[in-house]
Coordinates of N, CA and C in Angstrom, one line a residue:
X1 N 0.8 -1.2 0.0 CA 0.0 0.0 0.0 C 0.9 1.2 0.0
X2 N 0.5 2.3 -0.9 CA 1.1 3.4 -0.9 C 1.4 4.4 0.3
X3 N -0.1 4.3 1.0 CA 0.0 5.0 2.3 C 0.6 4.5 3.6
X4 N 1.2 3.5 3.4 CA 1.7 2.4 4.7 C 2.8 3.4 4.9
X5 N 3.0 2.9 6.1 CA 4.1 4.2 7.1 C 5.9 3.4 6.8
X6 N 6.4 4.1 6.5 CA 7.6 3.4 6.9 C 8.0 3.6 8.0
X7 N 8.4 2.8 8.8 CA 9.0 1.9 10.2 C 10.3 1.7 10.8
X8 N 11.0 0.8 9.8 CA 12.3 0.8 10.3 C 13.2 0.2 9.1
X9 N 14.8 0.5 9.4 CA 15.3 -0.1 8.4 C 16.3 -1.5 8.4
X10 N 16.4 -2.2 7.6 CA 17.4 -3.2 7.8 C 18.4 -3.4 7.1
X11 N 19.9 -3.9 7.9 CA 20.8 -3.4 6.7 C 21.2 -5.2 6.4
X12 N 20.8 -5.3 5.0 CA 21.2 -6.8 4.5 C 22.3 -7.0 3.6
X13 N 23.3 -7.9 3.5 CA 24.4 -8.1 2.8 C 23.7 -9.0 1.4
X14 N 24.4 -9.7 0.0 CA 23.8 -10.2 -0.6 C 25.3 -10.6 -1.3
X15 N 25.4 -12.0 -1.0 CA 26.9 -12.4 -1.4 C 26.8 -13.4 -2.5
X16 N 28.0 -13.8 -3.0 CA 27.9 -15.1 -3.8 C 28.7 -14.9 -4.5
X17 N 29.3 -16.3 -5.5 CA 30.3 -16.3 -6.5 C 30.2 -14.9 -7.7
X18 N 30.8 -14.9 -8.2 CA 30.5 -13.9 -9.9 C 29.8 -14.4 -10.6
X19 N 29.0 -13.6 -10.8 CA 28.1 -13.8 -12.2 C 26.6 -15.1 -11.8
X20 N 26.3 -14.7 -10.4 CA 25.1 -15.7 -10.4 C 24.1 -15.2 -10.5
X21 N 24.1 -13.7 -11.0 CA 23.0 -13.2 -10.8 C 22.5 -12.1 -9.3
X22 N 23.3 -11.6 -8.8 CA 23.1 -10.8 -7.3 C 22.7 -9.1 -8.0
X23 N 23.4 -8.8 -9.0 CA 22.6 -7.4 -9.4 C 21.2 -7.6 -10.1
X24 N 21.3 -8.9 -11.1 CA 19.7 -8.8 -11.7 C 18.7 -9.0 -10.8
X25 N 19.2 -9.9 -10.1 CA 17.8 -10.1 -8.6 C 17.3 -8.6 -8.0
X26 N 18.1 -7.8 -7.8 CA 18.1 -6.7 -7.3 C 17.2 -5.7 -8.4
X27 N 17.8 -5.7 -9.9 CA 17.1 -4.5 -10.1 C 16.0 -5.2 -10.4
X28 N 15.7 -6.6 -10.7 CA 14.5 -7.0 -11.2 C 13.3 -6.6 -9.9
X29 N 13.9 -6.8 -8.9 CA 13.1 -6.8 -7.7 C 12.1 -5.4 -7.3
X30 N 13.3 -4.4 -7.6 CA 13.2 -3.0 -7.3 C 12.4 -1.8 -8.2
X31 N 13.4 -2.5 -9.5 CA 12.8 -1.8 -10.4 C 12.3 -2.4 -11.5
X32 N 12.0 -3.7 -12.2 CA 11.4 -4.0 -12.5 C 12.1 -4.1 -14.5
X33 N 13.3 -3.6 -14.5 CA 14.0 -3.4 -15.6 C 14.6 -4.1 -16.4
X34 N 15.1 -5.5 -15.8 CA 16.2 -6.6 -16.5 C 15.2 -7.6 -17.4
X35 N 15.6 -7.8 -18.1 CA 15.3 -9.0 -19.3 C 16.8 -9.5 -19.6
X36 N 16.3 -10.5 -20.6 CA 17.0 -11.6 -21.2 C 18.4 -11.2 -21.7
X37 N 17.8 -9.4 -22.6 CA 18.7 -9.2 -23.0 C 19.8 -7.9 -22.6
X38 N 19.4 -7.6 -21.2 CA 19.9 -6.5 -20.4 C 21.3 -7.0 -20.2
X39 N 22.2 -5.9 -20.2 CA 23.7 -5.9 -19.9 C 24.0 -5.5 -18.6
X40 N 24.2 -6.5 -17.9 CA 24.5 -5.9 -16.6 C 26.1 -6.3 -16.0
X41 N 26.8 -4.6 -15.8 CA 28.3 -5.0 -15.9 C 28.8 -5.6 -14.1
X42 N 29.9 -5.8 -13.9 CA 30.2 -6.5 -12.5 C 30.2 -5.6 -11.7
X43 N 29.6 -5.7 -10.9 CA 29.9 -5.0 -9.6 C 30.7 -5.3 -8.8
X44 N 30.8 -3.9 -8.2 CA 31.9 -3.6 -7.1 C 31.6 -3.3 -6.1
X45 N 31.0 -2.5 -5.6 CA 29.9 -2.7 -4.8 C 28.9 -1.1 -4.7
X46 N 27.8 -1.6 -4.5 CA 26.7 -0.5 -4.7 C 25.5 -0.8 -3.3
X47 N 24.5 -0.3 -3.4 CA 23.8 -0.2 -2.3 C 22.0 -0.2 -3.0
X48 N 21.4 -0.8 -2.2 CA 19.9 -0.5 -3.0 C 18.7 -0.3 -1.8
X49 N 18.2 0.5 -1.8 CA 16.5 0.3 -1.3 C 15.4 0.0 -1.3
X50 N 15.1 -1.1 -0.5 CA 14.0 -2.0 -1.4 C 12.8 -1.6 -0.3
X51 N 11.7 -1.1 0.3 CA 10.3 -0.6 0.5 C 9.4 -2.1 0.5
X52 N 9.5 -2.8 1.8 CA 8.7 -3.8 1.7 C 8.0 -3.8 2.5
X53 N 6.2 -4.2 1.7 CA 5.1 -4.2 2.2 C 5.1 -5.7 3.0
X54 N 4.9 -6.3 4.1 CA 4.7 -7.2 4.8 C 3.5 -7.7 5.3
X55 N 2.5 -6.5 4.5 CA 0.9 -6.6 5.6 C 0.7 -6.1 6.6
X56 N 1.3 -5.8 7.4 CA 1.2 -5.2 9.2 C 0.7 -3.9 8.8
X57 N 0.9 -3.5 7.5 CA 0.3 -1.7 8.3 C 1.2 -1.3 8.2
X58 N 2.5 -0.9 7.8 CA 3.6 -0.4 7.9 C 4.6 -1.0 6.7
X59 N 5.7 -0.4 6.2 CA 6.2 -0.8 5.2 C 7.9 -0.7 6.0
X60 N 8.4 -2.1 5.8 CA 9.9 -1.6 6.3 C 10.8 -2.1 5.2
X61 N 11.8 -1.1 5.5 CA 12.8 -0.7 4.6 C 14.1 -1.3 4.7
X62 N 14.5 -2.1 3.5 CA 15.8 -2.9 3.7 C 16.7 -2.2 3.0
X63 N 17.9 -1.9 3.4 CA 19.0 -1.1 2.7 C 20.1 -2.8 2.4
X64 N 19.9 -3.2 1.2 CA 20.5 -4.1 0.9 C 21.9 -3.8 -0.2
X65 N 23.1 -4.3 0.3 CA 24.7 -3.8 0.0 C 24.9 -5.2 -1.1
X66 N 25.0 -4.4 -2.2 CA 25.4 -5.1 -3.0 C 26.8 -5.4 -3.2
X67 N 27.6 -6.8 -3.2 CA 28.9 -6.9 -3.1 C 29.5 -7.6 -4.5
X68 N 30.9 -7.7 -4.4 CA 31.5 -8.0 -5.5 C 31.5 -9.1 -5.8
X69 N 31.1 -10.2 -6.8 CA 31.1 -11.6 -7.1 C 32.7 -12.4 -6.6
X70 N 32.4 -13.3 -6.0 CA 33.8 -14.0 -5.2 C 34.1 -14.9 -6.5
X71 N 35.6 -15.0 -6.2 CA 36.0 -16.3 -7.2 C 37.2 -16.5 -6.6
X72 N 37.2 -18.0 -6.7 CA 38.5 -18.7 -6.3 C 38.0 -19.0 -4.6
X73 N 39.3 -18.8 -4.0 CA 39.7 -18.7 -2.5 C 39.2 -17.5 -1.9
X74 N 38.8 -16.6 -3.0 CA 38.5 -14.7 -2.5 C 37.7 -15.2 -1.6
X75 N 37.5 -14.7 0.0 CA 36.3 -14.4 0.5 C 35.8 -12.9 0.7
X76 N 34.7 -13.4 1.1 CA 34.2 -12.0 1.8 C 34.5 -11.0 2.8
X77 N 34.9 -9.9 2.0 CA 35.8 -8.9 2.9 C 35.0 -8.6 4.4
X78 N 35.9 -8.3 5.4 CA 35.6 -8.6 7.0 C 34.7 -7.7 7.0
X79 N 34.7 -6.4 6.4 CA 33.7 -5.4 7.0 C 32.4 -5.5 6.8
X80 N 31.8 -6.5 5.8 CA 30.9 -6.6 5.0 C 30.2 -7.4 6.4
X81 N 30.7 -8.6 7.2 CA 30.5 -9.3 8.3 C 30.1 -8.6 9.7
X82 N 30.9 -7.5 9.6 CA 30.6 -6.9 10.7 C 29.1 -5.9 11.5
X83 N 28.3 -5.1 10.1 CA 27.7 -4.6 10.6 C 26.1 -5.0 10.2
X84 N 25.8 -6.3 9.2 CA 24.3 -6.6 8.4 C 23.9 -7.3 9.9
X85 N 22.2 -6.8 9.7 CA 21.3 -7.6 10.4 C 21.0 -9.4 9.2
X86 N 21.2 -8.9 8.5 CA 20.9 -10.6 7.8 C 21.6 -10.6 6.5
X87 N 21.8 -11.6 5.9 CA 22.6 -12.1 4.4 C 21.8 -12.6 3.5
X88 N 22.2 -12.2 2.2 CA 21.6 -13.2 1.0 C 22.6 -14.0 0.5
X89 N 22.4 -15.1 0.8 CA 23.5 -16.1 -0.2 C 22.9 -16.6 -1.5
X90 N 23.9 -16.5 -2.7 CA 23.0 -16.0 -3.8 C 23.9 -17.6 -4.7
X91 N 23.1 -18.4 -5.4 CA 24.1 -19.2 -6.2 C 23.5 -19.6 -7.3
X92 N 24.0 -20.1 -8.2 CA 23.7 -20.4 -9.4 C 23.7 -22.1 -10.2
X93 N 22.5 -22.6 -9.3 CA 22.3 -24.0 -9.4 C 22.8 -25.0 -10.6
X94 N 23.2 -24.2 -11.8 CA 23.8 -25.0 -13.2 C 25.4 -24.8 -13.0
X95 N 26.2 -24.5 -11.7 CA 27.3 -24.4 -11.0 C 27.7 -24.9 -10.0
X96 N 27.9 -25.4 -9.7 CA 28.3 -25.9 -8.6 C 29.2 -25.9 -7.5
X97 N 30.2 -24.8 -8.6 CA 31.7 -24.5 -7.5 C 30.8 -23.3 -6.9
X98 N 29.9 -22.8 -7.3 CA 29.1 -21.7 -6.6 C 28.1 -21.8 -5.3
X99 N 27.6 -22.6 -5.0 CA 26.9 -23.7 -4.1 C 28.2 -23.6 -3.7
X100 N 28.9 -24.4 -3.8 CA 30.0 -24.9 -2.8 C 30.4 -23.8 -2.2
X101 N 30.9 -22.6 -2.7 CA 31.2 -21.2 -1.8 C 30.6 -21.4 -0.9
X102 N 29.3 -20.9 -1.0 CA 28.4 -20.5 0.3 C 28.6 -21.2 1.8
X103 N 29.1 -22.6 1.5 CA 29.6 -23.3 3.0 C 30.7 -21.9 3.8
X104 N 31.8 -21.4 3.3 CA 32.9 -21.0 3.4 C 32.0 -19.7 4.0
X105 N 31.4 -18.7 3.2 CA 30.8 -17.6 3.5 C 29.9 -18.0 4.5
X106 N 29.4 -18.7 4.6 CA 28.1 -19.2 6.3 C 29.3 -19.0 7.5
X107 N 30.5 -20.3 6.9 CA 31.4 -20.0 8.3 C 31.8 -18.7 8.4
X108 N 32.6 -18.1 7.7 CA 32.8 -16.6 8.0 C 31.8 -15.8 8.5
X109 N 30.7 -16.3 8.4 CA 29.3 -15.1 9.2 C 29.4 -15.8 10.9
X110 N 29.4 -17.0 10.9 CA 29.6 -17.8 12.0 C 30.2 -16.9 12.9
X111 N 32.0 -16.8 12.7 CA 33.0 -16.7 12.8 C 32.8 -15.3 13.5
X112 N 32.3 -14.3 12.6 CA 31.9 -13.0 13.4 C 30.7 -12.2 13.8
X113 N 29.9 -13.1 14.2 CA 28.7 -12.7 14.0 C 28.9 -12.3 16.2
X114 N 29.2 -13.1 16.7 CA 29.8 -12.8 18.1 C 28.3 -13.8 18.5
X115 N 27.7 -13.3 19.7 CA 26.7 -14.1 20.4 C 25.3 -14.4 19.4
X116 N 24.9 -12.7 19.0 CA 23.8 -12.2 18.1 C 23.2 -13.4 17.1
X117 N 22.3 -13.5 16.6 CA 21.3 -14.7 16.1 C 21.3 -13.7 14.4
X118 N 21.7 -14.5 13.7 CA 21.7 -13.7 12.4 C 21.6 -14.5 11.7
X119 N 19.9 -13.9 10.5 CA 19.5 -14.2 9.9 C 20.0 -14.4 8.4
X120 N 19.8 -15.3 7.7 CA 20.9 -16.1 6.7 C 19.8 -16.6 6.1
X121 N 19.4 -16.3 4.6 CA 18.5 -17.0 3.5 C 19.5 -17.2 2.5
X122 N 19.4 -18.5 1.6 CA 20.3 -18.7 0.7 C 19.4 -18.9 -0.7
X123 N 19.4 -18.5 -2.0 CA 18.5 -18.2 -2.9 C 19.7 -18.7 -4.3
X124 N 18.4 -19.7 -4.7 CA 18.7 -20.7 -6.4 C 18.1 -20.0 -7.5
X125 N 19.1 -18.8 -8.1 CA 18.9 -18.1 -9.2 C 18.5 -18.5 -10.4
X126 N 17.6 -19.7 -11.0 CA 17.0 -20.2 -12.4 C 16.9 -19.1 -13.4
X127 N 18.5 -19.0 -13.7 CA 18.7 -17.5 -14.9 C 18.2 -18.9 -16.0
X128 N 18.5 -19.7 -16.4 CA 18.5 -20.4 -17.8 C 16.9 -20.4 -18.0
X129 N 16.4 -20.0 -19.4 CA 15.7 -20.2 -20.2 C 15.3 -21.9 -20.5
X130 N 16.2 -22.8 -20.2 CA 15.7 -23.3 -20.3 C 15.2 -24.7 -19.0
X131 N 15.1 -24.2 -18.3 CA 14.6 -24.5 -16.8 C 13.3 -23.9 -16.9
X132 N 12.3 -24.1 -16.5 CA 10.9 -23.8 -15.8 C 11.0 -23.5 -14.4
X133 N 10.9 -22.3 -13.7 CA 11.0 -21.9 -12.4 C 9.7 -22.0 -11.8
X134 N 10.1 -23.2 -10.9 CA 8.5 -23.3 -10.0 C 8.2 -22.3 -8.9
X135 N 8.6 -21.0 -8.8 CA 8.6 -20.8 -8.0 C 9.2 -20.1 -6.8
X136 N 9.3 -19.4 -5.9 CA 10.1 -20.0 -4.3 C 10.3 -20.2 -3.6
X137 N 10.3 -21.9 -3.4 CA 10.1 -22.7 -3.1 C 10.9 -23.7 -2.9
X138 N 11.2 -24.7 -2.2 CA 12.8 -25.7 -1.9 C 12.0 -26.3 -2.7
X139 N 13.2 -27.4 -3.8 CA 13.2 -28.3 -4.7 C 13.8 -29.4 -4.1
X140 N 12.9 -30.5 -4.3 CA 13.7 -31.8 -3.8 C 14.4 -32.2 -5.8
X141 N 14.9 -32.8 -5.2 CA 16.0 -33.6 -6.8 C 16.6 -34.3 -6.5
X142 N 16.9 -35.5 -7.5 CA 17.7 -36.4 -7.2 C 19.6 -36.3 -7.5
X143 N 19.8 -36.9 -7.0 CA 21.8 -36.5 -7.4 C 21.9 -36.9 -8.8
X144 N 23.3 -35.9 -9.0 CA 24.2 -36.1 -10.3 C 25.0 -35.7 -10.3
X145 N 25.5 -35.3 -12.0 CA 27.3 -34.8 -11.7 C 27.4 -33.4 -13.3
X146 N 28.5 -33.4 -12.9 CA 29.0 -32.6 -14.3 C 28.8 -31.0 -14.5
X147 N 29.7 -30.6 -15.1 CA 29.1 -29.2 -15.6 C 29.4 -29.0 -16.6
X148 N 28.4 -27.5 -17.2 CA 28.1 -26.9 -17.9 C 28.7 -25.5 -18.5
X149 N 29.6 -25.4 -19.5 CA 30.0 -23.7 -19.6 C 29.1 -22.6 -19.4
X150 N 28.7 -21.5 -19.3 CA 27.8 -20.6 -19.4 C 28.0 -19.3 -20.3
X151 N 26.8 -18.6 -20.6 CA 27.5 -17.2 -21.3 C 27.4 -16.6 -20.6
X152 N 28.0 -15.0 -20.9 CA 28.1 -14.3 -19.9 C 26.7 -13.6 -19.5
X153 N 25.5 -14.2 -20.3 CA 24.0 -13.7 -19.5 C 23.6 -14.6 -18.9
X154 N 24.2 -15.6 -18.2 CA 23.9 -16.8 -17.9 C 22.8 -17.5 -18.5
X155 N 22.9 -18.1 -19.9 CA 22.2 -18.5 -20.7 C 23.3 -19.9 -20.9
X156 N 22.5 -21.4 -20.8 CA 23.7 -22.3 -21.1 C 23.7 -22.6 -22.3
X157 N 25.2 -23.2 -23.0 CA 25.1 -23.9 -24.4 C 24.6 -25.4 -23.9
X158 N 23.6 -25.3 -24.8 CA 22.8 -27.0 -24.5 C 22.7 -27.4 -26.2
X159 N 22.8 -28.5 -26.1 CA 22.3 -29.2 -27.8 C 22.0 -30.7 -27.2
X160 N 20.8 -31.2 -27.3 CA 20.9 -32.4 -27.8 C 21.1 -33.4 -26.0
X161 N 21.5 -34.2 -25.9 CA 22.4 -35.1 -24.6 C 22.8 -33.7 -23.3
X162 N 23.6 -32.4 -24.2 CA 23.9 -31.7 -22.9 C 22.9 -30.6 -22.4
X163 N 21.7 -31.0 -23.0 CA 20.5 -30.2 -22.2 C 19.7 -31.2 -21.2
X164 N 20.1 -32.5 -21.9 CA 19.3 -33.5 -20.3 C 20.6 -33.3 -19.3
X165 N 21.8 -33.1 -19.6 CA 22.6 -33.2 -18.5 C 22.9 -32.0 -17.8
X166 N 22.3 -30.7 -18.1 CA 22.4 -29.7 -17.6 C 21.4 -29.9 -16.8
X167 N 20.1 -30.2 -17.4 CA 19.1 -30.6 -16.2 C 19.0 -31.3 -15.1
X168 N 20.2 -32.4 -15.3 CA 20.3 -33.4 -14.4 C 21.4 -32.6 -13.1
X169 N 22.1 -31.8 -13.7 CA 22.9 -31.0 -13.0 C 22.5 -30.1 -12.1
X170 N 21.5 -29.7 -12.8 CA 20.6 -28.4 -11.9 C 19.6 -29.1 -10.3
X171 N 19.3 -30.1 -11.0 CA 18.5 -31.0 -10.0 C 19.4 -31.2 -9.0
X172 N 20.4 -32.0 -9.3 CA 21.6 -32.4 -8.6 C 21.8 -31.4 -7.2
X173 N 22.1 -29.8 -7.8 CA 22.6 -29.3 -6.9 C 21.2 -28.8 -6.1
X174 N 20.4 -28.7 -6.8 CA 18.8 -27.9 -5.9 C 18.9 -28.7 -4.5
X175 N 19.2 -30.4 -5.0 CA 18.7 -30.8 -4.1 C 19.9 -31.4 -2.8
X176 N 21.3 -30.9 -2.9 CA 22.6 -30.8 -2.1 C 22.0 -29.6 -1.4
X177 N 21.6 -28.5 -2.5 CA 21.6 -27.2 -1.3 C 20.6 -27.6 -0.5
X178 N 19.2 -27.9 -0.8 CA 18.0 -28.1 0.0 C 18.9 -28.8 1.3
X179 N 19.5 -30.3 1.2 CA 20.4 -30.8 2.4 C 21.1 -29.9 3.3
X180 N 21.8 -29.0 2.2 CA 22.3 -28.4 3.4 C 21.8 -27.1 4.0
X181 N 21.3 -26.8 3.6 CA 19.7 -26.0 4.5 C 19.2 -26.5 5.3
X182 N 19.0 -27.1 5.1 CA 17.9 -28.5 6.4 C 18.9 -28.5 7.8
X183 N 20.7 -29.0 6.9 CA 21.1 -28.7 8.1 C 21.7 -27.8 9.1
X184 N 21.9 -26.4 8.2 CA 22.1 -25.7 9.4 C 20.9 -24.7 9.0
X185 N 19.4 -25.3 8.9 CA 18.6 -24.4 9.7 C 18.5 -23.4 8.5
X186 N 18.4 -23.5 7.4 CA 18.4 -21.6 6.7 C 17.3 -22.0 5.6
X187 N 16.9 -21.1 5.3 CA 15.6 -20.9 4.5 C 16.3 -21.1 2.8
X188 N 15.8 -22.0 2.4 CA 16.2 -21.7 0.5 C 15.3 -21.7 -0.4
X189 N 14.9 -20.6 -1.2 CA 14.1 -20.5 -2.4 C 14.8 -20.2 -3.7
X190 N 14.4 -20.8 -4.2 CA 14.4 -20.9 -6.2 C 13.6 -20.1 -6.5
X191 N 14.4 -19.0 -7.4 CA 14.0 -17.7 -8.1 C 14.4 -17.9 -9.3
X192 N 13.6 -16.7 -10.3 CA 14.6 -16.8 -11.8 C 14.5 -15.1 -11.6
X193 N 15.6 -15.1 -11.9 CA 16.0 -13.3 -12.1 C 15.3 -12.6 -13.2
X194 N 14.4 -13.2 -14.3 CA 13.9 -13.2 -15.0 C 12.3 -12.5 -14.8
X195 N 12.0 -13.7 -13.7 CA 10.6 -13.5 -13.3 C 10.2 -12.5 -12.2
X196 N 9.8 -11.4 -12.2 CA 9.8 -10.4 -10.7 C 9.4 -11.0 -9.9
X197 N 8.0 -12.0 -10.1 CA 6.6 -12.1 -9.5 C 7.7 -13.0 -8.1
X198 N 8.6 -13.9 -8.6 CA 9.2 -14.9 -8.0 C 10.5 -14.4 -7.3
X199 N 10.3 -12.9 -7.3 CA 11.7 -12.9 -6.1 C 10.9 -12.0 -4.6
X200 N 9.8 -12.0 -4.9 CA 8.9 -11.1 -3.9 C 8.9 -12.2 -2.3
X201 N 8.2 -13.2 -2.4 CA 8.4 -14.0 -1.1 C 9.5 -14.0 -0.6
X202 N 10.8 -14.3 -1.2 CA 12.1 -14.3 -0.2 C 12.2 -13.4 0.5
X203 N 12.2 -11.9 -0.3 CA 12.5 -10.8 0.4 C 11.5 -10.5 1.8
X204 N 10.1 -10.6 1.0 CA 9.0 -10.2 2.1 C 9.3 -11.4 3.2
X205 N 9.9 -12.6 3.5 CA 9.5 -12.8 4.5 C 11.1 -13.2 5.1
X206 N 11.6 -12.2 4.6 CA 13.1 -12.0 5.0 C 12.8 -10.4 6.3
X207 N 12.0 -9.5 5.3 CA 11.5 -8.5 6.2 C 10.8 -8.8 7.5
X208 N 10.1 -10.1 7.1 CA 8.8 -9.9 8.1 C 10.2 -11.1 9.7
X209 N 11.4 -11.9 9.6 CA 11.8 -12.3 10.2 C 12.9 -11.3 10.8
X210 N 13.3 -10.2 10.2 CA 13.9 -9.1 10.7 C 13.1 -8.4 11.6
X211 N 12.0 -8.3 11.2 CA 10.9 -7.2 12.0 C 9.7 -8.1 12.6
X212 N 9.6 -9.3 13.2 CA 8.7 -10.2 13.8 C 7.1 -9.0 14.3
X213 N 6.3 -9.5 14.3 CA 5.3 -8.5 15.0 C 5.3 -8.6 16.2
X214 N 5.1 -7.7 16.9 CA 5.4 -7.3 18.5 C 3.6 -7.6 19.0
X215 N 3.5 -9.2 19.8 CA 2.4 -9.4 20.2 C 2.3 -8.7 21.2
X216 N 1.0 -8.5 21.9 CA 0.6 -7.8 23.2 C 0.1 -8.8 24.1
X217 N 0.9 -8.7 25.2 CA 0.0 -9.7 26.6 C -1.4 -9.7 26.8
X218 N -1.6 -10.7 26.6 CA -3.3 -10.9 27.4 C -3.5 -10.9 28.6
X219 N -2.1 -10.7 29.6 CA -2.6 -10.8 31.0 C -1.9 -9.1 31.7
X220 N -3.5 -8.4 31.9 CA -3.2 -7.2 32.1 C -2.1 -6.5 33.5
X221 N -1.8 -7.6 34.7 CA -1.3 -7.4 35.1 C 0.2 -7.4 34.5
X222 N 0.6 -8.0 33.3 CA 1.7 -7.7 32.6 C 1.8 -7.1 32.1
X223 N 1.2 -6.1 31.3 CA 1.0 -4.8 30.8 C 1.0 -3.8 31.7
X224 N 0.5 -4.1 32.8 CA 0.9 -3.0 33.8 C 2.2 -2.8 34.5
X225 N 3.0 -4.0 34.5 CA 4.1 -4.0 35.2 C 5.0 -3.4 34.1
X226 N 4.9 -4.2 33.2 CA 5.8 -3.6 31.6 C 5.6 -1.9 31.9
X227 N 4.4 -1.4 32.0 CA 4.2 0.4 31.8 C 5.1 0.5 32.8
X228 N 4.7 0.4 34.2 CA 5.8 0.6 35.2 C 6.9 0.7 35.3
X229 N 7.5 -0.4 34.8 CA 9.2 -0.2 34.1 C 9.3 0.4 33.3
X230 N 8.8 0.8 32.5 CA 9.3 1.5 31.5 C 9.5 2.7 31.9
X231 N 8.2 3.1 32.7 CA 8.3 4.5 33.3 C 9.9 4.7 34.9
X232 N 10.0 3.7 35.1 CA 11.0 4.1 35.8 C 12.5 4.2 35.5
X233 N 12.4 3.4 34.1 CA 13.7 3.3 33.0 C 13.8 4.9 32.7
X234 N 12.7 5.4 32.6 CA 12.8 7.0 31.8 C 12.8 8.0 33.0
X235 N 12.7 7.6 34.3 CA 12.9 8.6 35.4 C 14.2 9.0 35.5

């Protein structure tokens, strides 16, 4: 809703290998701009504003930091760790050295996150055309092997034998990452950078687990005690 109040803001990181797609997700989200045939050059790092409705009556505001694609051994620079309320781990399911990052980047959030409970969603970019995006939603799939070259719009060369094995590929990893979600606990949805309609649930309920609703006690003698402190906090 237009007139919904803005609230509060959250500052989210959004990481991943090169080229999985972390800027198209973004402007597709925001602005509504990327197609098939958009040129979008590498980032280095930039910043975006995303205004998310959640239902409550109020609209809160993610200030999400867009970072540089990792490759190799690169990790993620220390400062980027230090100050987000939550992360996007971003990968590119027809890859697999990309998936495999994300282990490395979870520990590094581990590693400095200190006592604090920090929120970590990890998201299956379905850029290929020729994938059918259900959705987002965890994918079960069965295992496999192999990879695939890519272009630089993340479109695969497939012909013939290497379009069932690309598919077999994609399944493969959907369903490694789903496992490893499961086990340490993190939410994973399948997006296509392509589709807007399909990158709206991650985000909205990435907002709504940053910003939980603030229930009210049904037992009025707790409400009274709660005023009371509060009032003597401010004496």
């Amino acid at each position: 809703m237009l007139t919904s109040k803005i609230s509060k803001v959250g500052k989210v990181v959004i990481c991943g290998a090169k080229g999985v797609g972390k800027t198209a997700i973004l402007e597709q989200l925001i602005y509504g701009n990327v197609s098939i045939d958009s040129e979008l050059h590498s980032t280095i790092e930039d910043t975006y504003v995303a205004s998310v409705d959640t239902g409550k009556g109020s609209r809160d505001m993610l200030r999400i930091y867009d970072t540089a694609g990792l490759q190799g051994n690169v990790q993620l620079p220390r400062h980027y760790l230090l100050y987000p309320d939550a992360f996007i781990l971003v990968y590119d399911p027809s890859d697999p050295a990309s998936l495999d990052m994300l282990a490395g980047i979870k520990s590094d959030i581990d590693k400095y996150k200190e006592k604090k409970e920090m929120i970590i969603i990890v998201i299956a970019n379905m850029r290929s055309r020729q994938v059918r995006a259900t959705g987002p939603t965890p994918i079960n799939a069965p295992t496999g092997g192999g990879t695939i070259p890519s272009s630089p719009n993340g479109n695969h060369y497939n012909n013939g034998n290497n379009q069932i094995n690309n598919t077999d590929l994609i399944e493969s990893n959907l369903n490694r990452a789903n496992n490893w979600c499961a086990r340490e606990r993190i939410k994973h949805y399948a997006v296509n950078a392509m589709e807007r309609a399909s990158l709206y649930e991650p985000f909205i309920q990435l907002a709504i687990r940053l910003y939980p609703t603030q229930t009210k006690s049904t037992f009025p003698q707790l409400r009274q005690l709660t005023q009371k402190t509060s009032k003597v906090d401010n004496s």
